[in-house]
Short mmCIF file of C-alpha atoms in Angstrom, two decimals:
data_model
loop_
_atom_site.label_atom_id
_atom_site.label_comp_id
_atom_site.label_asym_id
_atom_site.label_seq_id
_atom_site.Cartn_x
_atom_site.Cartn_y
_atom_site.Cartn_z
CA UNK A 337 5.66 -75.42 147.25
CA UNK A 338 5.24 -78.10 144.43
CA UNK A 339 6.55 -80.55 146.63
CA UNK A 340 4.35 -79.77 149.46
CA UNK A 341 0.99 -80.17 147.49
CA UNK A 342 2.33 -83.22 145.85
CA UNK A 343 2.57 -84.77 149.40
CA UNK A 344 -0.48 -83.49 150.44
CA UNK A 345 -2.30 -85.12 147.52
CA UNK A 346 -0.08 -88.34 148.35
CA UNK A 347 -1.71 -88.13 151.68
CA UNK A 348 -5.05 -88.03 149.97
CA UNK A 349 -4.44 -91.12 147.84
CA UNK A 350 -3.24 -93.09 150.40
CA UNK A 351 -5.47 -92.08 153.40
CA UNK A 352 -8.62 -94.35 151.82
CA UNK A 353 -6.84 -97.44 151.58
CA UNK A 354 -5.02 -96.84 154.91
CA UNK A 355 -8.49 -96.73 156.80
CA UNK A 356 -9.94 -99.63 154.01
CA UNK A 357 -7.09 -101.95 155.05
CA UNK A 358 -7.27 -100.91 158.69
CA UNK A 359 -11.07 -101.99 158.64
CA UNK A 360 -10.56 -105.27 156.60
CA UNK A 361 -7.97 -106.23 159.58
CA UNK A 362 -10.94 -105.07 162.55
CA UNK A 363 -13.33 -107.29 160.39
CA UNK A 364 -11.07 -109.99 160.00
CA UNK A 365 -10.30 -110.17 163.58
CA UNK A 366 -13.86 -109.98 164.68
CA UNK A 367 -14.84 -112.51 162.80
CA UNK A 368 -11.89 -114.92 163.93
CA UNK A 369 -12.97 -114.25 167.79
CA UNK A 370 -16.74 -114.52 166.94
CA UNK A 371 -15.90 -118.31 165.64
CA UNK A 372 -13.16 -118.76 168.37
CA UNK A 373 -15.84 -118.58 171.05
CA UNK A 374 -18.47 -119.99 169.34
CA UNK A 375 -16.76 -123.53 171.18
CA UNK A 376 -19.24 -126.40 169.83
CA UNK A 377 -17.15 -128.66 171.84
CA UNK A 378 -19.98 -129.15 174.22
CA UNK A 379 -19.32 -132.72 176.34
CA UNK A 380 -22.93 -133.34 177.53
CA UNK A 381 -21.66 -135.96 180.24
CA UNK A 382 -19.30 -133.20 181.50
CA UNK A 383 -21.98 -130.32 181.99
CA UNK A 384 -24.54 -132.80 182.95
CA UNK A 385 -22.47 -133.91 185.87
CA UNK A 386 -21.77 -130.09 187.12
CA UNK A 387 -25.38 -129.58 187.18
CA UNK A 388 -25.86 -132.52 188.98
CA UNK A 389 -23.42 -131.83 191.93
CA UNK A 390 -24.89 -128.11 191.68
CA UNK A 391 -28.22 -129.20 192.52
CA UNK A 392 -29.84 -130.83 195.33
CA UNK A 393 -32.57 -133.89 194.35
CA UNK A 394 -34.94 -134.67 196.95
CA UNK A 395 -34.79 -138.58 194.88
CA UNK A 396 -31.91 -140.82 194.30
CA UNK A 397 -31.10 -139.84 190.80
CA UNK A 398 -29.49 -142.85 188.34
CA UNK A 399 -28.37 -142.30 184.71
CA UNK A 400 -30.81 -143.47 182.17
CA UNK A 401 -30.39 -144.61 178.85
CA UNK A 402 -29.90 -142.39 175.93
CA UNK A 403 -31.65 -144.23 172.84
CA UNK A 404 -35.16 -144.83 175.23
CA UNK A 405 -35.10 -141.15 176.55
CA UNK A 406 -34.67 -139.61 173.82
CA UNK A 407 -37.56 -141.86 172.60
CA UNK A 408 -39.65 -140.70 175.77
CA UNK A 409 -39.37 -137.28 174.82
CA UNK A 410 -40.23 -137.77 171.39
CA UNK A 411 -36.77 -136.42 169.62
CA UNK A 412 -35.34 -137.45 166.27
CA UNK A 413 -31.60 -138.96 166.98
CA UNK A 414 -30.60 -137.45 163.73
CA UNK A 415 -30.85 -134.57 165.24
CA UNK A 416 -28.39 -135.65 168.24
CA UNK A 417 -24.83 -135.61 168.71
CA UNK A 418 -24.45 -136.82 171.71
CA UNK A 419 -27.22 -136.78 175.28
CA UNK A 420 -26.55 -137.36 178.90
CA UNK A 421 -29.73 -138.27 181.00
CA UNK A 422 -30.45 -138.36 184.38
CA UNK A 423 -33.82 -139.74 185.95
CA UNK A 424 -35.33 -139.99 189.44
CA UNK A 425 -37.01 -143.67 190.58
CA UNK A 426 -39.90 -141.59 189.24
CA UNK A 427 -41.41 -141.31 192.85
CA UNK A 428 -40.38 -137.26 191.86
CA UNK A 429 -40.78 -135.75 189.00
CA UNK A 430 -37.20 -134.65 189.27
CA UNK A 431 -35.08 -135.25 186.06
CA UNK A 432 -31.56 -133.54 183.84
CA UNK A 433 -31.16 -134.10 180.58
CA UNK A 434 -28.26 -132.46 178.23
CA UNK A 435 -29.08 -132.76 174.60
CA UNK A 436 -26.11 -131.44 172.20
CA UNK A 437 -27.32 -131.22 168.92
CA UNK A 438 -25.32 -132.32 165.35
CA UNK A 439 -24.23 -128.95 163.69
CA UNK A 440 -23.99 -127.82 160.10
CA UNK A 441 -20.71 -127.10 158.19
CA UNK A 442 -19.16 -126.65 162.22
CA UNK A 443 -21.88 -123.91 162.93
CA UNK A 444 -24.96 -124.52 165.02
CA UNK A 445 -28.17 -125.82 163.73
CA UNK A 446 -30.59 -123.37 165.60
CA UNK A 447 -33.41 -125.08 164.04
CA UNK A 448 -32.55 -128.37 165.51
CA UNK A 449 -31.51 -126.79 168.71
CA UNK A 450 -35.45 -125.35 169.03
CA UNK A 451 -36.89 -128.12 167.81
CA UNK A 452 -35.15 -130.19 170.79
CA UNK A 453 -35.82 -127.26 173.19
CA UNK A 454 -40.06 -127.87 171.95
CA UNK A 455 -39.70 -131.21 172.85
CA UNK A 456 -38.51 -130.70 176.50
CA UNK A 457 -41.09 -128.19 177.17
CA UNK A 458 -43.77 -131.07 175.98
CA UNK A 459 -41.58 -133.67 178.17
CA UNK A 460 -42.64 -130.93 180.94
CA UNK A 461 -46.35 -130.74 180.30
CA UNK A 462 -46.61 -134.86 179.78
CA UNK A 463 -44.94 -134.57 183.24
CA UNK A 464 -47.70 -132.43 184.61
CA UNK A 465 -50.22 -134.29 183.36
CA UNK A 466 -48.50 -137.75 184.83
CA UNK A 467 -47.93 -136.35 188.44
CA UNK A 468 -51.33 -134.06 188.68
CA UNK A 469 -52.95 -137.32 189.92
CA UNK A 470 -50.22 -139.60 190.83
CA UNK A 471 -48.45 -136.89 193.22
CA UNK A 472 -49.64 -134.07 192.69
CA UNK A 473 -47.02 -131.85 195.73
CA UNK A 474 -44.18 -132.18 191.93
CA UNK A 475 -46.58 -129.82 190.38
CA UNK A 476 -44.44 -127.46 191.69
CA UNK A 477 -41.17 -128.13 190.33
CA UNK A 478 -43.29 -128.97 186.93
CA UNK A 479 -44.04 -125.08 186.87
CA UNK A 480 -40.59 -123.95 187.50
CA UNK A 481 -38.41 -126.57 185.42
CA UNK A 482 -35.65 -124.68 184.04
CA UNK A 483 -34.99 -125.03 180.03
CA UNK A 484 -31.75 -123.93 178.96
CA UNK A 485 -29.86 -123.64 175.57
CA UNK A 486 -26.58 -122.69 174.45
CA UNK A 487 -25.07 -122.89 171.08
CA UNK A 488 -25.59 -126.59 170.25
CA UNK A 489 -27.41 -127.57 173.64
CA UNK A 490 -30.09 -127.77 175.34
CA UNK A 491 -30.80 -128.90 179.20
CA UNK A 492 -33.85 -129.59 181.10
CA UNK A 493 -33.40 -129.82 184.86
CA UNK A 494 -36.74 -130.34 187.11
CA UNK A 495 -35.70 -129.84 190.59
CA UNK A 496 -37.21 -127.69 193.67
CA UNK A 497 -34.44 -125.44 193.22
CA UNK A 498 -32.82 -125.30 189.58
CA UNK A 499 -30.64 -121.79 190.23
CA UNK A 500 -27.80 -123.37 191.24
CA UNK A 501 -28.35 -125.87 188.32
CA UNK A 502 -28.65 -122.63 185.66
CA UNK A 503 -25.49 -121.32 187.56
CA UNK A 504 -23.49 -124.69 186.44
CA UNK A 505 -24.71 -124.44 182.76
CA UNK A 506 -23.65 -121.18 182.69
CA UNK A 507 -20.23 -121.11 184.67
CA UNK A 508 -19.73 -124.36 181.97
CA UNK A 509 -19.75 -122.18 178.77
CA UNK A 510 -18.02 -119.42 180.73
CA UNK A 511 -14.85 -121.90 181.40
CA UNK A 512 -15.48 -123.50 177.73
CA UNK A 513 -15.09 -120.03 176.26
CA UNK A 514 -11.54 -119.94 178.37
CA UNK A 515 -9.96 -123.08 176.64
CA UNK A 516 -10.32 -121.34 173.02
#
C-alpha cells in the first residue's frame, strides 16, 4: 500500500511540470508561427504588377517615378523601404501605388504604416479637389478608391472597379504566407 501512495504522490509532483512544460512548448510554437507568417518580405513591384493585370484602367497607365511621387503625396522617404507607382496621363484620375514601409528590429512599424496610409487618403481628397472642376465624371472613382494595408504596406488603387484590385492584394499575402 506504501508503494501505491508513494506513486500516487509521484504523480502529483510531476503532473504540474508535465502540463508547465507542455504549455511552454504550445507557447513556444505559437509564437514561432505568429513570426513565420508575419512575411515582411513584401516586393512592392511584384504586388503592384498583380493589381495592375487584376484591374481594368479606362487610361493608359505608365510607371512613375518613386522619389517625385512620394513627394506628391507628401511622405517622408525615411519612412520607405521600397514604392512602386503607377499613374494615368492624368486625363483620369486613375492611379496604384504600393508603399512598403522600413520596419523596426524585423517587426512592422504600424505607426509608419498609418502615417503612409493618412497620406494616401489626403492624395485622394487633393484628387477630388483637382478633378471636381477639371473632369468632374472621376469623382466617382475618387469616392470609391480603395486603401489597403498589410503588415508593412500600404496600396492605393483609384479605378472604376478596384475589387478585383483588393482581390490581388489579398491573394498576394495569401501566396506570401505559403513560401514561409
Amino acid at each position: 500500500m506504501e508503494g501505491y501512495f508513494a506513486m500516487i504522490i509521484a504523480k502529483k509532483r510531476t503532473a504540474p511540470a508535465f502540463i508547465i512544460f507542455l504549455v511552454s512548448i504550445l507557447l513556444l510554437t505559437a509564437c514561432g508561427e505568429s513570426t513565420d507568417s508575419a512575411n515582411l518580405n513584401v516586393n512592392p513591384e511584384a504586388l503592384g504588377m498583380k493589381i495592375l493585370e487584376a484591374t481594368e484602367f479606362n487610361d493608359n497607365m505608365s510607371e512613375a517615378d518613386s522619389d517625385i511621387m512620394l513627394n506628391m503625396y507628401g511622405i517622408d522617404e525615411e519612412l520607405v523601404e521600397d514604392a512602386f507607382f503607377y499613374t494615368s496621363t492624368g486625363a483620369t484620375a486613375e492611379e496604384l501605388a504600393v508603399i512598403v514601409t522600413k520596419t523596426l528590429n524585423d517587426a512592422v512599424d504600424a505607426d509608419a504604416v498609418n502615417e503612409i496610409t493618412k497620406r494616401l487618403q489626403e492624395r485622394v481628397e487633393k484628387q477630388r479637389d483637382g478633378f471636381a472642376d477639371y473632369v468632374p465624371t472621376e469623382l466617382t472613382k475618387l469616392e470609391n478608391p480603395a486603401i489597403l494595408s498589410q503588415r508593412n504596406t500600404a496600396v492605393l488603387l483609384i479605378a472604376d472597379d478596384t475589387k478585383s484590385g483588393m482581390d490581388a492584394f489579398e491573394k498576394y499575402f495569401i501566396e506570401l504566407d505559403g513560401e514561409k
